[in-house]
Amino acid sequence: MQYQIQVQPATSGTAGRQTIAIDASSESDAVRRALRQGWRVLAVDGPAQAAAGGAAPPSRNQPFPLLQFSQELLALLEAGLNLSEAIATLHNKEARGSAKATLAGIQLALQQGKSFSESLAAQPATHAAIFPDIYVSTVHAAERSGNLPEALARYVAYQLQFDAIRKKLASAAIYPVMLLCVGTLVTLFLLGYVVPKFSVVYESSGREIPWMSQMLLAFGRQLAAHPWLCLGVLLGAAGGAVFAATNAAVRGALLLQVLRLPLLAAKAAEFRLARFYRALSLLLHAGIPLPKALSMVSAMLLPQQRQALAQARRAVEEGLPFSTALERQGLATPVAQSLLKVGENTGRLGDMLERSARFHDEEFARWVDWASRLLEPLLMTLIGVVIGGVVVLMYMPIFELAGSLS
């Protein structure tokens, strides 16, 4: 792939800016080749941008792409750029208005002599959610150890794993939702259009029909008599579903209620513990002390789990082994308990936390596959029973008429 790179000679100050084309397998490889040729990299335009003749128009409504920012920053640092040059490169290539403004703020803070972690924390209050405390603390600890690329790589791996689980859940839910939507529309069509047609035929025959068929016909006549009301209710339900899916607060509240169902509560708690283990591993690898790391990851747990974690933290500060403190508060699964004891004995607690999270993530993924394979035939059976019941109730008077004639 060919990358268009804005460069200037490394020894020419701010003069001599130009654009060169470099064939490379990746963006970081293109930057590395430009540096070997004696250029100072200012911005990188990917193949898609070059083919389009420019960048996309700025958008100030898009959230800051933290994962993409971390990946690109890691690539530039590994290519040999220092932090200021990497941030300047990312700022020059960014086309989204809000993200460009955030990068400009970070660049300005660095120029004023602040550290990278201070620059991240100094962003306006409206950007507080862009750089979580875990991210800022990890960067701060990496600055002290001088290993920022490794810290960024660990955060990228942490976020990619969480995104993979979230995408798996979303993909597993698509087919059941489509089944429900199609089944609902077919049922409404039968009740609102087909059933009233049969109702006219049965009324003109003057024969007695079964009471269940009478109820079905009466319901179908009500739907046919108020089509606009039915359409409004249907559109309102669709709009509410779209609003709930796009609004983070509403979506989170609904998801929390769903995850309290008996069949899902245990798996949801296990998934939260896996996230807790992985985030704690990230902080410990960055060099953050265990008590402080425990206080930083408490937001990932449910309220009752946070109280248990606070008690576990106090126990750790009093000298109790970490694995024992978690076990007493119900925050350690049997697998995690065994691995954490090994980690305490070998001094590799961070690695064992990561192994625990990986084990539970794999188990959760297998459970999602099993649940989706079970849910799909159950939904198809339910929809078939509903639609088949409507059809049978419509034709039942005809069956009785045929029986009387015979």
CSV table of C-alpha atoms in Angstrom, one decimal:
chain,number,residue,atom,x,y,z
A,1,MET,CA,0.0,0.0,0.0
A,2,GLN,CA,1.1,3.5,-0.7
A,3,TYR,CA,1.1,6.1,2.0
A,4,GLN,CA,1.3,9.9,1.4
A,5,ILE,CA,3.5,11.3,4.2
A,6,GLN,CA,4.0,15.0,4.9
A,7,VAL,CA,7.7,15.5,5.8
A,8,GLN,CA,10.4,18.0,6.1
A,9,PRO,CA,14.2,17.6,6.4
A,10,ALA,CA,15.2,16.7,9.9
A,11,THR,CA,17.8,19.6,10.0
A,12,SER,CA,15.9,22.4,8.3
A,13,GLY,CA,13.9,23.7,11.2
A,14,THR,CA,10.3,24.5,10.0
A,15,ALA,CA,11.2,24.9,6.3
A,16,GLY,CA,11.0,22.5,3.4
A,17,ARG,CA,7.7,20.9,4.1
A,18,GLN,CA,6.6,18.5,1.3
A,19,THR,CA,4.6,15.3,0.7
A,20,ILE,CA,6.3,12.1,-0.4
A,21,ALA,CA,4.8,8.7,-1.3
A,22,ILE,CA,6.1,5.5,0.3
A,23,ASP,CA,5.1,1.9,-0.4
A,24,ALA,CA,4.9,0.0,2.8
A,25,SER,CA,2.9,-2.8,4.4
A,26,SER,CA,1.7,-0.7,7.3
A,27,GLU,CA,1.6,2.9,8.5
A,28,SER,CA,4.3,2.3,11.1
A,29,ASP,CA,6.5,0.7,8.4
A,30,ALA,CA,6.0,3.8,6.2
A,31,VAL,CA,7.0,6.1,9.0
A,32,ARG,CA,10.1,4.0,9.8
A,33,ARG,CA,11.2,4.2,6.1
A,34,ALA,CA,10.7,7.9,6.0
A,35,LEU,CA,12.8,8.3,9.1
A,36,ARG,CA,15.6,6.2,7.7
A,37,GLN,CA,15.6,8.5,4.6
A,38,GLY,CA,16.4,11.5,6.9
A,39,TRP,CA,12.9,13.0,6.9
A,40,ARG,CA,11.0,14.3,9.9
A,41,VAL,CA,7.4,13.0,9.7
A,42,LEU,CA,4.6,15.5,10.2
A,43,ALA,CA,1.5,13.7,9.1
A,44,VAL,CA,0.5,10.4,7.5
A,45,ASP,CA,-2.4,9.9,5.0
A,46,GLY,CA,-3.5,6.3,4.5
A,47,PRO,CA,-4.3,4.8,1.1
A,48,ALA,CA,-8.0,5.4,1.5
A,49,GLN,CA,-7.5,9.1,2.2
A,50,ALA,CA,-5.0,9.5,-0.7
A,51,ALA,CA,-7.4,7.8,-3.1
A,52,ALA,CA,-10.3,10.0,-2.0
A,53,GLY,CA,-8.2,13.1,-2.6
A,54,GLY,CA,-8.4,14.3,1.0
A,55,ALA,CA,-9.6,13.7,4.5
A,56,ALA,CA,-13.2,13.4,5.5
A,57,PRO,CA,-14.9,16.6,6.7
A,58,PRO,CA,-14.5,17.3,10.5
A,59,SER,CA,-17.2,16.1,12.8
A,60,ARG,CA,-17.5,17.4,16.4
A,61,ASN,CA,-20.1,14.9,17.5
A,62,GLN,CA,-17.9,11.8,17.3
A,63,PRO,CA,-16.4,10.5,20.5
A,64,PHE,CA,-12.6,10.5,20.9
A,65,PRO,CA,-11.2,7.2,19.5
A,66,LEU,CA,-9.1,6.3,22.5
A,67,LEU,CA,-8.2,2.8,21.2
A,68,GLN,CA,-7.3,4.0,17.8
A,69,PHE,CA,-5.2,6.9,19.4
A,70,SER,CA,-3.4,4.4,21.6
A,71,GLN,CA,-2.7,2.0,18.6
A,72,GLU,CA,-1.4,4.8,16.4
A,73,LEU,CA,0.7,6.4,19.2
A,74,LEU,CA,2.2,3.0,19.9
A,75,ALA,CA,3.1,2.5,16.2
A,76,LEU,CA,4.8,5.9,16.0
A,77,LEU,CA,6.7,5.4,19.2
A,78,GLU,CA,7.9,2.0,18.1
A,79,ALA,CA,8.9,3.6,14.7
A,80,GLY,CA,11.4,5.9,16.5
A,81,LEU,CA,9.5,9.1,17.0
A,82,ASN,CA,9.6,10.8,20.4
A,83,LEU,CA,6.4,11.6,22.2
A,84,SER,CA,6.1,15.2,21.0
A,85,GLU,CA,6.7,14.3,17.4
A,86,ALA,CA,4.2,11.4,17.6
A,87,ILE,CA,1.4,13.7,19.1
A,88,ALA,CA,2.1,16.3,16.5
A,89,THR,CA,1.9,13.7,13.7
A,90,LEU,CA,-1.4,12.4,15.0
A,91,HIS,CA,-2.7,16.0,15.4
A,92,ASN,CA,-1.8,16.8,11.8
A,93,LYS,CA,-3.5,13.7,10.3
A,94,GLU,CA,-6.6,14.0,12.4
A,95,ALA,CA,-9.7,15.2,10.5
A,96,ARG,CA,-12.4,14.9,13.1
A,97,GLY,CA,-13.0,18.3,14.8
A,98,SER,CA,-13.4,17.1,18.4
A,99,ALA,CA,-10.5,14.7,18.3
A,100,LYS,CA,-8.3,17.3,16.7
A,101,ALA,CA,-9.1,19.7,19.5
A,102,THR,CA,-8.2,17.1,22.1
A,103,LEU,CA,-4.9,16.4,20.4
A,104,ALA,CA,-4.2,20.1,20.2
A,105,GLY,CA,-4.8,20.4,23.9
A,106,ILE,CA,-2.4,17.5,24.6
A,107,GLN,CA,0.2,19.0,22.3
A,108,LEU,CA,0.0,22.4,23.9
A,109,ALA,CA,0.3,20.9,27.4
A,110,LEU,CA,3.4,19.0,26.3
A,111,GLN,CA,4.9,22.2,24.9
A,112,GLN,CA,4.3,23.9,28.3
A,113,GLY,CA,6.5,21.3,29.9
A,114,LYS,CA,3.9,19.0,31.4
A,115,SER,CA,4.3,15.3,31.4
A,116,PHE,CA,2.1,13.1,29.1
A,117,SER,CA,0.0,11.9,32.0
A,118,GLU,CA,-0.5,15.5,33.2
A,119,SER,CA,-1.4,16.5,29.7
A,120,LEU,CA,-4.1,13.8,29.5
A,121,ALA,CA,-5.5,14.7,32.9
A,122,ALA,CA,-5.5,18.5,32.0
A,123,GLN,CA,-8.1,18.1,29.3
A,124,PRO,CA,-11.4,20.0,29.8
A,125,ALA,CA,-14.1,18.5,32.0
A,126,THR,CA,-16.1,17.7,28.9
A,127,HIS,CA,-13.4,15.2,27.9
A,128,ALA,CA,-13.2,13.5,31.3
A,129,ALA,CA,-14.6,10.3,29.9
A,130,ILE,CA,-11.9,10.2,27.1
A,131,PHE,CA,-9.0,9.3,29.4
A,132,PRO,CA,-10.2,7.0,32.2
A,133,ASP,CA,-8.3,7.0,35.5
A,134,ILE,CA,-6.9,3.6,34.6
A,135,TYR,CA,-5.4,5.0,31.4
A,136,VAL,CA,-3.9,8.1,33.0
A,137,SER,CA,-2.5,6.2,35.9
A,138,THR,CA,-1.0,3.5,33.6
A,139,VAL,CA,0.7,6.3,31.6
A,140,HIS,CA,1.9,8.0,34.7
A,141,ALA,CA,3.5,4.8,36.1
A,142,ALA,CA,5.0,4.1,32.6
A,143,GLU,CA,6.6,7.5,32.6
A,144,ARG,CA,8.4,6.7,35.8
A,145,SER,CA,9.7,3.4,34.5
A,146,GLY,CA,10.5,4.8,31.1
A,147,ASN,CA,8.5,2.1,29.2
A,148,LEU,CA,5.5,3.9,27.7
A,149,PRO,CA,5.2,1.7,24.6
A,150,GLU,CA,4.8,-1.4,26.7
A,151,ALA,CA,2.1,0.2,28.8
A,152,LEU,CA,0.3,1.3,25.7
A,153,ALA,CA,0.6,-2.2,24.3
A,154,ARG,CA,-0.9,-3.7,27.4
A,155,TYR,CA,-3.8,-1.2,27.4
A,156,VAL,CA,-4.5,-1.9,23.7
A,157,ALA,CA,-4.6,-5.6,24.4
A,158,TYR,CA,-6.9,-5.0,27.4
A,159,GLN,CA,-9.3,-2.9,25.4
A,160,LEU,CA,-9.2,-5.2,22.3
A,161,GLN,CA,-10.1,-8.2,24.5
A,162,PHE,CA,-13.1,-6.4,26.0
A,163,ASP,CA,-14.2,-5.2,22.5
A,164,ALA,CA,-14.0,-8.7,21.2
A,165,ILE,CA,-16.4,-10.0,23.9
A,166,ARG,CA,-18.7,-7.1,23.4
A,167,LYS,CA,-18.9,-7.7,19.6
A,168,LYS,CA,-19.5,-11.4,20.2
A,169,LEU,CA,-22.5,-10.5,22.4
A,170,ALA,CA,-23.8,-8.1,19.8
A,171,SER,CA,-23.5,-10.6,17.0
A,172,ALA,CA,-25.1,-13.3,19.1
A,173,ALA,CA,-28.1,-11.0,19.7
A,174,ILE,CA,-28.7,-9.9,16.1
A,175,TYR,CA,-30.4,-13.1,14.9
A,176,PRO,CA,-32.8,-13.5,17.8
A,177,VAL,CA,-33.8,-9.8,17.5
A,178,MET,CA,-34.4,-10.3,13.8
A,179,LEU,CA,-36.5,-13.4,14.5
A,180,LEU,CA,-38.6,-11.5,17.1
A,181,CYS,CA,-39.1,-8.5,14.7
A,182,VAL,CA,-40.1,-10.7,11.7
A,183,GLY,CA,-42.4,-12.9,13.9
A,184,THR,CA,-44.1,-9.8,15.4
A,185,LEU,CA,-44.7,-8.2,12.0
A,186,VAL,CA,-46.1,-11.5,10.5
A,187,THR,CA,-48.4,-11.9,13.6
A,188,LEU,CA,-49.7,-8.3,13.3
A,189,PHE,CA,-50.3,-8.8,9.6
A,190,LEU,CA,-52.4,-11.9,10.3
A,191,LEU,CA,-54.3,-10.3,13.1
A,192,GLY,CA,-54.9,-6.9,11.5
A,193,TYR,CA,-55.6,-7.9,7.9
A,194,VAL,CA,-56.3,-11.6,7.4
A,195,VAL,CA,-58.4,-12.2,10.6
A,196,PRO,CA,-60.9,-9.4,9.8
A,197,LYS,CA,-61.5,-10.8,6.3
A,198,PHE,CA,-62.4,-14.2,7.9
A,199,SER,CA,-64.6,-12.3,10.4
A,200,VAL,CA,-66.8,-11.0,7.7
A,201,VAL,CA,-67.2,-14.5,6.2
A,202,TYR,CA,-68.1,-16.0,9.6
A,203,GLU,CA,-70.6,-13.3,10.5
A,204,SER,CA,-72.4,-13.7,7.1
A,205,SER,CA,-72.7,-17.5,7.7
A,206,GLY,CA,-74.7,-17.0,10.8
A,207,ARG,CA,-73.2,-20.1,12.5
A,208,GLU,CA,-71.9,-20.4,16.0
A,209,ILE,CA,-68.1,-20.4,16.2
A,210,PRO,CA,-65.8,-21.5,19.1
A,211,TRP,CA,-65.3,-18.9,21.8
A,212,MET,CA,-61.5,-18.8,21.3
A,213,SER,CA,-62.0,-18.0,17.6
A,214,GLN,CA,-64.5,-15.4,18.7
A,215,MET,CA,-61.9,-13.7,20.9
A,216,LEU,CA,-59.3,-13.8,18.1
A,217,LEU,CA,-61.8,-12.3,15.5
A,218,ALA,CA,-62.8,-9.6,18.0
A,219,PHE,CA,-59.2,-8.7,18.6
A,220,GLY,CA,-58.5,-8.6,14.8
A,221,ARG,CA,-61.5,-6.4,14.2
A,222,GLN,CA,-60.2,-3.9,16.9
A,223,LEU,CA,-56.8,-3.8,15.2
A,224,ALA,CA,-58.5,-3.2,11.8
A,225,ALA,CA,-60.7,-0.5,13.2
A,226,HIS,CA,-57.8,1.5,14.5
A,227,PRO,CA,-55.0,1.2,12.0
A,228,TRP,CA,-53.4,4.5,12.7
A,229,LEU,CA,-53.4,3.9,16.4
A,230,CYS,CA,-51.7,0.5,15.9
A,231,LEU,CA,-49.2,2.0,13.5
A,232,GLY,CA,-48.4,4.8,16.0
A,233,VAL,CA,-47.9,2.2,18.8
A,234,LEU,CA,-45.6,0.2,16.5
A,235,LEU,CA,-43.6,3.2,15.4
A,236,GLY,CA,-43.4,4.4,19.1
A,237,ALA,CA,-42.1,1.0,20.1
A,238,ALA,CA,-39.5,1.0,17.3
A,239,GLY,CA,-38.5,4.6,18.2
A,240,GLY,CA,-38.2,3.6,21.9
A,241,ALA,CA,-36.0,0.7,21.0
A,242,VAL,CA,-33.8,2.9,18.8
A,243,PHE,CA,-33.5,5.5,21.6
A,244,ALA,CA,-32.6,2.8,24.2
A,245,ALA,CA,-30.0,1.4,21.8
A,246,THR,CA,-28.3,4.8,21.1
A,247,ASN,CA,-28.6,6.4,24.6
A,248,ALA,CA,-25.9,5.2,26.8
A,249,ALA,CA,-27.7,5.9,30.1
A,250,VAL,CA,-30.9,4.2,29.1
A,251,ARG,CA,-29.1,1.3,27.5
A,252,GLY,CA,-27.0,0.8,30.6
A,253,ALA,CA,-30.1,0.8,32.9
A,254,LEU,CA,-32.0,-1.6,30.7
A,255,LEU,CA,-29.0,-3.9,30.4
A,256,LEU,CA,-28.5,-3.8,34.2
A,257,GLN,CA,-32.2,-4.9,34.7
A,258,VAL,CA,-31.8,-7.7,32.1
A,259,LEU,CA,-28.6,-9.0,33.8
A,260,ARG,CA,-30.4,-9.3,37.1
A,261,LEU,CA,-32.5,-12.2,35.6
A,262,PRO,CA,-31.8,-15.5,37.5
A,263,LEU,CA,-30.3,-17.2,34.4
A,264,LEU,CA,-28.0,-14.3,33.6
A,265,ALA,CA,-27.0,-12.8,37.0
A,266,ALA,CA,-24.3,-15.4,37.7
A,267,LYS,CA,-22.7,-15.1,34.3
A,268,ALA,CA,-22.9,-11.3,34.4
A,269,ALA,CA,-21.1,-11.3,37.8
A,270,GLU,CA,-18.4,-13.6,36.4
A,271,PHE,CA,-17.9,-11.4,33.4
A,272,ARG,CA,-17.5,-8.3,35.6
A,273,LEU,CA,-14.9,-10.2,37.7
A,274,ALA,CA,-13.0,-11.0,34.6
A,275,ARG,CA,-12.9,-7.4,33.6
A,276,PHE,CA,-11.8,-6.6,37.2
A,277,TYR,CA,-9.0,-9.1,37.0
A,278,ARG,CA,-7.8,-7.8,33.6
A,279,ALA,CA,-7.8,-4.1,34.7
A,280,LEU,CA,-6.1,-4.9,37.9
A,281,SER,CA,-3.4,-6.8,36.0
A,282,LEU,CA,-2.9,-3.8,33.7
A,283,LEU,CA,-2.3,-1.5,36.7
A,284,LEU,CA,0.0,-3.9,38.5
A,285,HIS,CA,2.1,-4.4,35.4
A,286,ALA,CA,2.4,-0.6,35.2
A,287,GLY,CA,3.9,-0.5,38.7
A,288,ILE,CA,0.9,0.8,40.6
A,289,PRO,CA,0.7,-0.5,44.2
A,290,LEU,CA,-2.1,-3.1,44.8
A,291,PRO,CA,-4.2,-1.0,47.3
A,292,LYS,CA,-4.3,2.0,45.0
A,293,ALA,CA,-5.0,-0.3,42.0
A,294,LEU,CA,-8.0,-1.8,43.9
A,295,SER,CA,-9.5,1.6,44.5
A,296,MET,CA,-9.2,2.5,40.8
A,297,VAL,CA,-11.0,-0.5,39.4
A,298,SER,CA,-13.9,-0.5,41.8
A,299,ALA,CA,-16.1,1.3,39.3
A,300,MET,CA,-16.2,-1.9,37.1
A,301,LEU,CA,-18.1,-3.8,39.8
A,302,LEU,CA,-21.7,-3.7,41.0
A,303,PRO,CA,-22.5,-1.6,44.1
A,304,GLN,CA,-22.6,-4.7,46.4
A,305,GLN,CA,-19.3,-5.9,44.9
A,306,ARG,CA,-17.7,-2.5,45.5
A,307,GLN,CA,-18.5,-2.7,49.2
A,308,ALA,CA,-16.9,-6.2,49.2
A,309,LEU,CA,-13.9,-4.9,47.4
A,310,ALA,CA,-13.5,-2.0,49.9
A,311,GLN,CA,-13.4,-4.5,52.7
A,312,ALA,CA,-10.9,-6.7,50.8
A,313,ARG,CA,-8.7,-3.6,50.3
A,314,ARG,CA,-8.7,-2.9,54.0
A,315,ALA,CA,-7.8,-6.5,54.7
A,316,VAL,CA,-4.9,-6.3,52.2
A,317,GLU,CA,-3.6,-3.1,53.9
A,318,GLU,CA,-3.7,-4.9,57.2
A,319,GLY,CA,-1.5,-7.6,55.9
A,320,LEU,CA,-3.9,-10.3,54.7
A,321,PRO,CA,-2.9,-12.1,51.5
A,322,PHE,CA,-4.7,-10.8,48.4
A,323,SER,CA,-6.1,-14.2,47.4
A,324,THR,CA,-7.5,-14.8,50.9
A,325,ALA,CA,-9.1,-11.3,51.0
A,326,LEU,CA,-10.8,-11.8,47.7
A,327,GLU,CA,-12.0,-15.3,48.7
A,328,ARG,CA,-13.5,-14.0,51.9
A,329,GLN,CA,-15.5,-11.3,50.1
A,330,GLY,CA,-16.7,-13.6,47.3
A,331,LEU,CA,-14.6,-11.8,44.6
A,332,ALA,CA,-12.5,-14.8,43.6
A,333,THR,CA,-13.8,-17.7,41.5
A,334,PRO,CA,-12.3,-21.1,42.2
A,335,VAL,CA,-10.0,-20.9,39.2
A,336,ALA,CA,-8.9,-17.3,40.1
A,337,GLN,CA,-8.3,-18.4,43.7
A,338,SER,CA,-5.9,-21.1,42.7
A,339,LEU,CA,-4.1,-18.9,40.2
A,340,LEU,CA,-3.8,-15.9,42.6
A,341,LYS,CA,-2.2,-18.2,45.2
A,342,VAL,CA,0.4,-19.2,42.6
A,343,GLY,CA,1.0,-15.6,41.7
A,344,GLU,CA,1.6,-14.6,45.3
A,345,ASN,CA,4.0,-17.4,45.8
A,346,THR,CA,6.0,-16.7,42.6
A,347,GLY,CA,5.7,-12.9,42.6
A,348,ARG,CA,3.7,-12.9,39.3
A,349,LEU,CA,0.4,-11.7,40.6
A,350,GLY,CA,-0.2,-9.5,37.5
A,351,ASP,CA,0.4,-12.4,35.2
A,352,MET,CA,-2.0,-14.7,37.2
A,353,LEU,CA,-4.7,-12.1,37.1
A,354,GLU,CA,-4.4,-11.9,33.4
A,355,ARG,CA,-4.6,-15.7,33.1
A,356,SER,CA,-7.7,-15.7,35.3
A,357,ALA,CA,-9.3,-13.1,33.1
A,358,ARG,CA,-8.4,-14.9,29.9
A,359,PHE,CA,-9.8,-18.2,31.3
A,360,HIS,CA,-13.1,-16.6,32.3
A,361,ASP,CA,-13.4,-14.7,29.0
A,362,GLU,CA,-13.0,-18.0,27.0
A,363,GLU,CA,-15.5,-19.7,29.3
A,364,PHE,CA,-18.0,-16.7,28.8
A,365,ALA,CA,-17.5,-16.9,25.0
A,366,ARG,CA,-18.3,-20.6,25.0
A,367,TRP,CA,-21.4,-19.9,27.1
A,368,VAL,CA,-22.5,-17.2,24.7
A,369,ASP,CA,-22.2,-19.6,21.8
A,370,TRP,CA,-24.2,-22.3,23.7
A,371,ALA,CA,-26.9,-19.8,24.7
A,372,SER,CA,-27.3,-18.4,21.2
A,373,ARG,CA,-27.6,-21.8,19.7
A,374,LEU,CA,-30.2,-22.7,22.3
A,375,LEU,CA,-32.1,-19.5,22.0
A,376,GLU,CA,-32.5,-19.5,18.3
A,377,PRO,CA,-34.5,-22.7,18.0
A,378,LEU,CA,-36.6,-21.8,21.1
A,379,LEU,CA,-37.5,-18.5,19.5
A,380,MET,CA,-38.4,-20.1,16.2
A,381,THR,CA,-40.6,-22.6,18.1
A,382,LEU,CA,-42.3,-19.8,20.0
A,383,ILE,CA,-43.0,-17.8,16.8
A,384,GLY,CA,-44.2,-20.9,15.0
A,385,VAL,CA,-46.6,-21.7,17.9
A,386,VAL,CA,-48.0,-18.2,17.9
A,387,ILE,CA,-48.4,-17.9,14.2
A,388,GLY,CA,-49.7,-21.5,13.9
A,389,GLY,CA,-52.2,-20.8,16.8
A,390,VAL,CA,-53.6,-17.8,14.9
A,391,VAL,CA,-54.0,-19.8,11.7
A,392,VAL,CA,-55.7,-22.7,13.5
A,393,LEU,CA,-58.1,-20.4,15.4
A,394,MET,CA,-59.0,-18.8,12.1
A,395,TYR,CA,-59.7,-22.1,10.4
A,396,MET,CA,-61.4,-23.8,13.3
A,397,PRO,CA,-64.9,-22.7,12.4
A,398,ILE,CA,-64.3,-24.1,8.9
A,399,PHE,CA,-63.2,-27.4,10.4
A,400,GLU,CA,-66.3,-27.6,12.5
A,401,LEU,CA,-68.5,-26.7,9.4
A,402,ALA,CA,-66.8,-29.5,7.4
A,403,GLY,CA,-67.4,-31.9,10.2
A,404,SER,CA,-71.1,-31.1,10.5
A,405,LEU,CA,-71.5,-31.5,6.7
A,406,SER,CA,-69.9,-34.9,6.8
